[in-house]
mmCIF file of C-alpha atoms in Angstrom:
data_model
loop_
_atom_site.group_PDB
_atom_site.id
_atom_site.type_symbol
_atom_site.label_atom_id
_atom_site.label_comp_id
_atom_site.label_asym_id
_atom_site.label_seq_id
_atom_site.Cartn_x
_atom_site.Cartn_y
_atom_site.Cartn_z
ATOM 1 C CA MET A 1 -143.663 152.021 -74.747
ATOM 2 C CA PHE A 2 -146.922 153.835 -75.817
ATOM 3 C CA TRP A 3 -148.849 152.148 -73.458
ATOM 4 C CA LEU A 4 -146.313 150.683 -70.588
ATOM 5 C CA ASP A 5 -144.157 153.186 -70.017
ATOM 6 C CA ALA A 6 -145.404 156.696 -67.913
ATOM 7 C CA TRP A 7 -144.564 159.092 -70.845
ATOM 8 C CA LYS A 8 -147.549 161.519 -70.972
ATOM 9 C CA GLY A 9 -148.722 163.026 -67.897
ATOM 10 C CA ASP A 10 -149.039 160.560 -64.662
ATOM 11 C CA GLY A 11 -149.206 156.775 -64.645
ATOM 12 C CA ILE A 12 -149.440 154.525 -67.914
ATOM 13 C CA LEU A 13 -151.972 154.892 -70.727
ATOM 14 C CA LYS A 14 -152.918 151.120 -70.107
ATOM 15 C CA ASP A 15 -154.286 152.269 -66.680
ATOM 16 C CA ARG A 16 -156.160 155.590 -67.967
ATOM 17 C CA TYR A 17 -157.742 153.550 -70.647
ATOM 18 C CA PRO A 18 -157.930 149.798 -69.813
ATOM 19 C CA GLN A 19 -160.514 148.614 -72.674
ATOM 20 C CA LEU A 20 -158.626 150.867 -75.566
ATOM 21 C CA TYR A 21 -155.741 148.880 -74.457
ATOM 22 C CA ASP A 22 -157.594 145.476 -74.960
ATOM 23 C CA LEU A 23 -158.368 145.822 -78.174
ATOM 24 C CA ASP A 24 -155.059 147.348 -79.355
ATOM 25 C CA THR A 25 -153.697 144.990 -81.477
ATOM 26 C CA ASP A 26 -150.062 145.718 -81.097
ATOM 27 C CA LYS A 27 -149.447 146.763 -77.383
ATOM 28 C CA ARG A 28 -145.948 146.517 -77.160
ATOM 29 C CA CYS A 29 -145.096 149.308 -79.797
ATOM 30 C CA THR A 30 -143.060 152.242 -79.117
ATOM 31 C CA VAL A 31 -144.676 155.628 -78.981
ATOM 32 C CA MET A 32 -142.917 157.022 -81.760
ATOM 33 C CA GLN A 33 -144.676 154.466 -83.998
ATOM 34 C CA LYS A 34 -148.256 155.032 -82.409
ATOM 35 C CA ILE A 35 -147.650 159.049 -83.096
ATOM 36 C CA ASN A 36 -145.638 159.062 -85.921
ATOM 37 C CA GLY A 37 -147.976 156.372 -87.344
ATOM 38 C CA ASN A 38 -151.155 158.330 -86.715
ATOM 39 C CA SER A 39 -153.353 155.127 -86.325
ATOM 40 C CA ILE A 40 -153.693 151.974 -84.251
ATOM 41 C CA LEU A 41 -154.899 148.804 -85.211
ATOM 42 C CA TRP A 42 -158.407 147.692 -83.359
ATOM 43 C CA ARG A 43 -159.534 144.538 -82.736
ATOM 44 C CA SER A 44 -163.077 146.003 -82.903
ATOM 45 C CA CYS A 45 -164.301 149.033 -83.547
ATOM 46 C CA PRO A 46 -163.914 151.076 -79.956
ATOM 47 C CA LEU A 47 -166.688 153.234 -81.407
ATOM 48 C CA ALA A 48 -168.942 150.218 -81.566
ATOM 49 C CA ARG A 49 -168.450 149.011 -78.205
ATOM 50 C CA GLY A 50 -168.944 152.471 -76.639
ATOM 51 C CA LEU A 51 -166.043 153.828 -75.867
ATOM 52 C CA GLU A 52 -166.298 157.141 -77.503
ATOM 53 C CA SER A 53 -165.365 159.140 -74.537
ATOM 54 C CA ASP A 54 -161.983 156.920 -74.383
ATOM 55 C CA LEU A 55 -161.117 157.427 -77.641
ATOM 56 C CA GLY A 56 -161.320 161.055 -77.593
ATOM 57 C CA SER A 57 -159.459 161.302 -74.259
ATOM 58 C CA LEU A 58 -156.449 159.138 -75.139
ATOM 59 C CA TYR A 59 -156.506 160.900 -78.939
ATOM 60 C CA ASN A 60 -156.510 164.754 -76.825
ATOM 61 C CA ASP A 61 -154.135 163.514 -75.294
ATOM 62 C CA ILE A 62 -151.470 162.460 -77.612
ATOM 63 C CA SER A 63 -152.729 165.080 -80.815
ATOM 64 C CA HIS A 64 -150.279 168.045 -79.378
ATOM 65 C CA THR A 65 -147.212 165.741 -78.803
ATOM 66 C CA ARG A 66 -144.596 166.324 -80.624
ATOM 67 C CA LEU A 67 -141.553 163.796 -80.798
ATOM 68 C CA THR A 68 -138.114 164.749 -81.350
ATOM 69 C CA SER A 69 -134.831 162.517 -82.536
ATOM 70 C CA GLY A 70 -132.423 161.705 -79.764
ATOM 71 C CA VAL A 71 -131.650 159.482 -77.421
ATOM 72 C CA ASP A 72 -134.143 158.976 -74.738
ATOM 73 C CA GLN A 73 -132.838 160.180 -71.121
ATOM 74 C CA LEU A 74 -133.666 159.914 -67.438
ATOM 75 C CA HIS A 75 -133.696 162.925 -65.006
ATOM 76 C CA CYS A 76 -133.134 161.820 -61.075
ATOM 77 C CA HIS A 77 -134.016 164.503 -58.988
ATOM 78 C CA LEU A 78 -131.453 163.965 -55.908
ATOM 79 C CA MET A 79 -129.013 165.515 -57.504
ATOM 80 C CA ALA A 80 -129.139 168.973 -59.450
ATOM 81 C CA ASP A 81 -127.145 167.121 -62.554
ATOM 82 C CA GLY A 82 -130.039 164.665 -62.566
ATOM 83 C CA THR A 83 -127.813 161.817 -62.346
ATOM 84 C CA TYR A 84 -128.312 158.734 -60.253
ATOM 85 C CA THR A 85 -126.172 156.915 -58.007
ATOM 86 C CA VAL A 86 -126.721 154.393 -54.985
ATOM 87 C CA GLU A 87 -124.806 156.748 -52.791
ATOM 88 C CA CYS A 88 -126.892 159.619 -52.956
ATOM 89 C CA LEU A 89 -130.003 157.502 -52.499
ATOM 90 C CA ARG A 90 -128.565 155.552 -48.990
ATOM 91 C CA ASN A 91 -127.083 158.903 -47.812
ATOM 92 C CA MET A 92 -131.056 160.772 -48.901
ATOM 93 C CA ILE A 93 -132.100 157.333 -46.698
ATOM 94 C CA ASP A 94 -129.907 157.678 -43.779
ATOM 95 C CA HIS A 95 -130.404 161.367 -43.066
ATOM 96 C CA ASN A 96 -133.990 161.860 -43.819
ATOM 97 C CA PRO A 97 -136.193 159.373 -41.664
ATOM 98 C CA LEU A 98 -138.921 157.637 -43.712
ATOM 99 C CA PRO A 99 -142.333 158.737 -42.867
ATOM 100 C CA LEU A 100 -143.263 155.235 -41.037
ATOM 101 C CA SER A 101 -144.171 154.147 -38.270
ATOM 102 C CA CYS A 102 -141.256 151.852 -37.441
ATOM 103 C CA PRO A 103 -137.653 153.293 -36.112
ATOM 104 C CA LEU A 104 -135.000 154.144 -38.784
ATOM 105 C CA VAL A 105 -133.467 152.292 -41.265
ATOM 106 C CA ARG A 106 -130.167 150.688 -40.433
ATOM 107 C CA TRP A 107 -127.994 149.591 -43.051
ATOM 108 C CA CYS A 108 -126.538 145.939 -41.990
ATOM 109 C CA LYS A 109 -123.879 144.702 -44.095
ATOM 110 C CA GLU A 110 -123.587 141.664 -42.267
ATOM 111 C CA ALA A 111 -127.176 140.591 -42.889
ATOM 112 C CA PRO A 112 -128.243 139.356 -46.215
ATOM 113 C CA ILE A 113 -130.442 141.491 -48.167
ATOM 114 C CA LYS A 114 -133.243 138.682 -47.792
ATOM 115 C CA VAL A 115 -133.154 139.133 -44.123
ATOM 116 C CA ILE A 116 -133.237 142.965 -43.972
ATOM 117 C CA CYS A 117 -136.021 143.013 -46.468
ATOM 118 C CA PHE A 118 -138.106 140.111 -44.306
ATOM 119 C CA ILE A 119 -137.516 142.213 -41.263
ATOM 120 C CA TRP A 120 -138.754 145.307 -42.775
ATOM 121 C CA ARG A 121 -141.968 143.906 -44.587
ATOM 122 C CA ALA A 122 -142.609 142.463 -40.866
ATOM 123 C CA ALA A 123 -142.278 145.525 -38.929
ATOM 124 C CA GLN A 124 -144.723 147.430 -42.034
ATOM 125 C CA GLY A 125 -147.201 144.397 -41.256
ATOM 126 C CA HIS A 126 -146.550 143.569 -45.010
ATOM 127 C CA ILE A 127 -145.686 139.969 -44.847
ATOM 128 C CA PRO A 128 -148.249 137.515 -45.975
ATOM 129 C CA SER A 129 -150.342 135.868 -42.785
ATOM 130 C CA ALA A 130 -153.539 134.610 -42.853
ATOM 131 C CA MET A 131 -154.752 137.761 -41.544
ATOM 132 C CA SER A 132 -153.105 140.450 -44.141
ATOM 133 C CA LEU A 133 -154.101 137.992 -46.916
ATOM 134 C CA ALA A 134 -157.475 138.276 -45.970
ATOM 135 C CA HIS A 135 -157.114 141.915 -45.403
ATOM 136 C CA ARG A 136 -155.920 142.590 -48.865
ATOM 137 C CA GLY A 137 -158.983 140.361 -50.488
ATOM 138 C CA VAL A 138 -157.605 137.109 -50.460
ATOM 139 C CA SER A 139 -160.237 134.823 -50.297
ATOM 140 C CA LEU A 140 -159.115 132.037 -47.656
ATOM 141 C CA SER A 141 -161.028 128.870 -45.973
ATOM 142 C CA GLU A 142 -160.096 130.135 -42.468
ATOM 143 C CA THR A 143 -157.454 132.651 -40.853
ATOM 144 C CA MET A 144 -156.448 131.140 -37.846
ATOM 145 C CA CYS A 145 -152.851 130.261 -36.688
ATOM 146 C CA GLY A 146 -152.393 125.981 -37.902
ATOM 147 C CA SER A 147 -149.954 125.470 -34.713
ATOM 148 C CA CYS A 148 -152.218 127.407 -31.963
ATOM 149 C CA VAL A 149 -156.128 126.706 -31.329
ATOM 150 C CA GLY A 150 -158.502 129.597 -31.934
ATOM 151 C CA VAL A 151 -155.717 132.166 -32.487
ATOM 152 C CA ASP A 152 -155.784 134.498 -35.630
ATOM 153 C CA GLU A 153 -152.506 133.989 -37.846
ATOM 154 C CA SER A 154 -151.280 137.948 -37.835
ATOM 155 C CA VAL A 155 -148.065 139.108 -38.318
ATOM 156 C CA TYR A 156 -147.608 139.813 -34.644
ATOM 157 C CA HIS A 157 -148.626 135.965 -33.680
ATOM 158 C CA MET A 158 -146.228 134.363 -36.487
ATOM 159 C CA LEU A 159 -143.237 136.028 -35.452
ATOM 160 C CA VAL A 160 -143.709 137.027 -31.778
ATOM 161 C CA SER A 161 -146.397 134.569 -29.775
ATOM 162 C CA CYS A 162 -147.125 131.865 -31.640
ATOM 163 C CA HIS A 163 -145.507 128.626 -29.668
ATOM 164 C CA PHE A 164 -144.348 127.094 -32.515
ATOM 165 C CA ALA A 165 -142.783 129.778 -33.707
ATOM 166 C CA GLN A 166 -140.978 130.607 -30.335
ATOM 167 C CA HIS A 167 -139.732 126.990 -30.162
ATOM 168 C CA ILE A 168 -138.024 127.295 -33.822
ATOM 169 C CA ARG A 169 -136.623 130.871 -32.982
ATOM 170 C CA ASN A 170 -135.062 129.316 -29.952
ATOM 171 C CA ILE A 171 -133.592 126.238 -31.680
ATOM 172 C CA ILE A 172 -131.852 128.727 -34.490
ATOM 173 C CA PHE A 173 -130.998 131.004 -31.344
ATOM 174 C CA LYS A 174 -128.891 128.003 -30.031
ATOM 175 C CA TRP A 175 -127.854 126.889 -33.404
ATOM 176 C CA CYS A 176 -126.400 131.004 -33.617
ATOM 177 C CA GLY A 177 -124.893 130.832 -30.293
ATOM 178 C CA VAL A 178 -127.200 133.293 -29.046
ATOM 179 C CA GLY A 179 -128.878 132.253 -25.662
ATOM 180 C CA PRO A 180 -132.343 132.546 -25.327
ATOM 181 C CA THR A 181 -134.401 136.153 -25.867
ATOM 182 C CA GLN A 182 -137.608 137.279 -24.973
ATOM 183 C CA ILE A 183 -139.106 138.823 -28.079
ATOM 184 C CA ASN A 184 -142.061 141.314 -27.655
ATOM 185 C CA THR A 185 -142.418 143.093 -30.693
ATOM 186 C CA VAL A 186 -142.255 142.777 -34.303
ATOM 187 C CA HIS A 187 -140.345 145.920 -34.640
#
C-alpha cells in the first residue's frame, strides 16, 4: 500500500509525511494506483496548509519510481537463497546470543508460549507495572503498590518482593507440587 507499506526507503510514507497522509482521500490505495494514476486526491489543498516542502519531498521521492509487472516478493537475509523458515530463525537465535542484558534465550516446549513471552518481557522490565507505565508517559494517579504501603510498583517488586505476590506464588508452587522457593531476581 502506498502510505502503509515500507516500499520506498526506510519506514513508511505515512510516518514521513503525516500531514499529507491526513489530507489524502484514499489512504489504502496501492503503490501502482498512486504512481500510475499520477495524482493524489486531497481533502484540501496541501499548498494552502503550508505543506509545500512536504509535497515537494514526496513528489521527489516517488517521481523516479518505475514499476514493473509481476508478483511482489520478499527477500530474507537469513539464508543465501532469500527464503525464510522458522527453523533458520530459531537456529540463528540459538547460535547468536541476543544483545540483551538477560541470559540466553532458551526454547522450552513444555511451557506455554504466553508464559515464555511473559518471562522474557519481565526480564527486560517491559511488563506494565505502574513505574514502567509512568516511565513511558502514561498518566497515573499513583505508582505505589496496591498491596504494600509506601512501595513503588516496579517489575521487581511485583514479581519478587511484594508480599501479596509471594503469597500467590507459594500457592501456585504448592498446587504444582513444588516446594517453597526463594526468588531473588526477575532474571
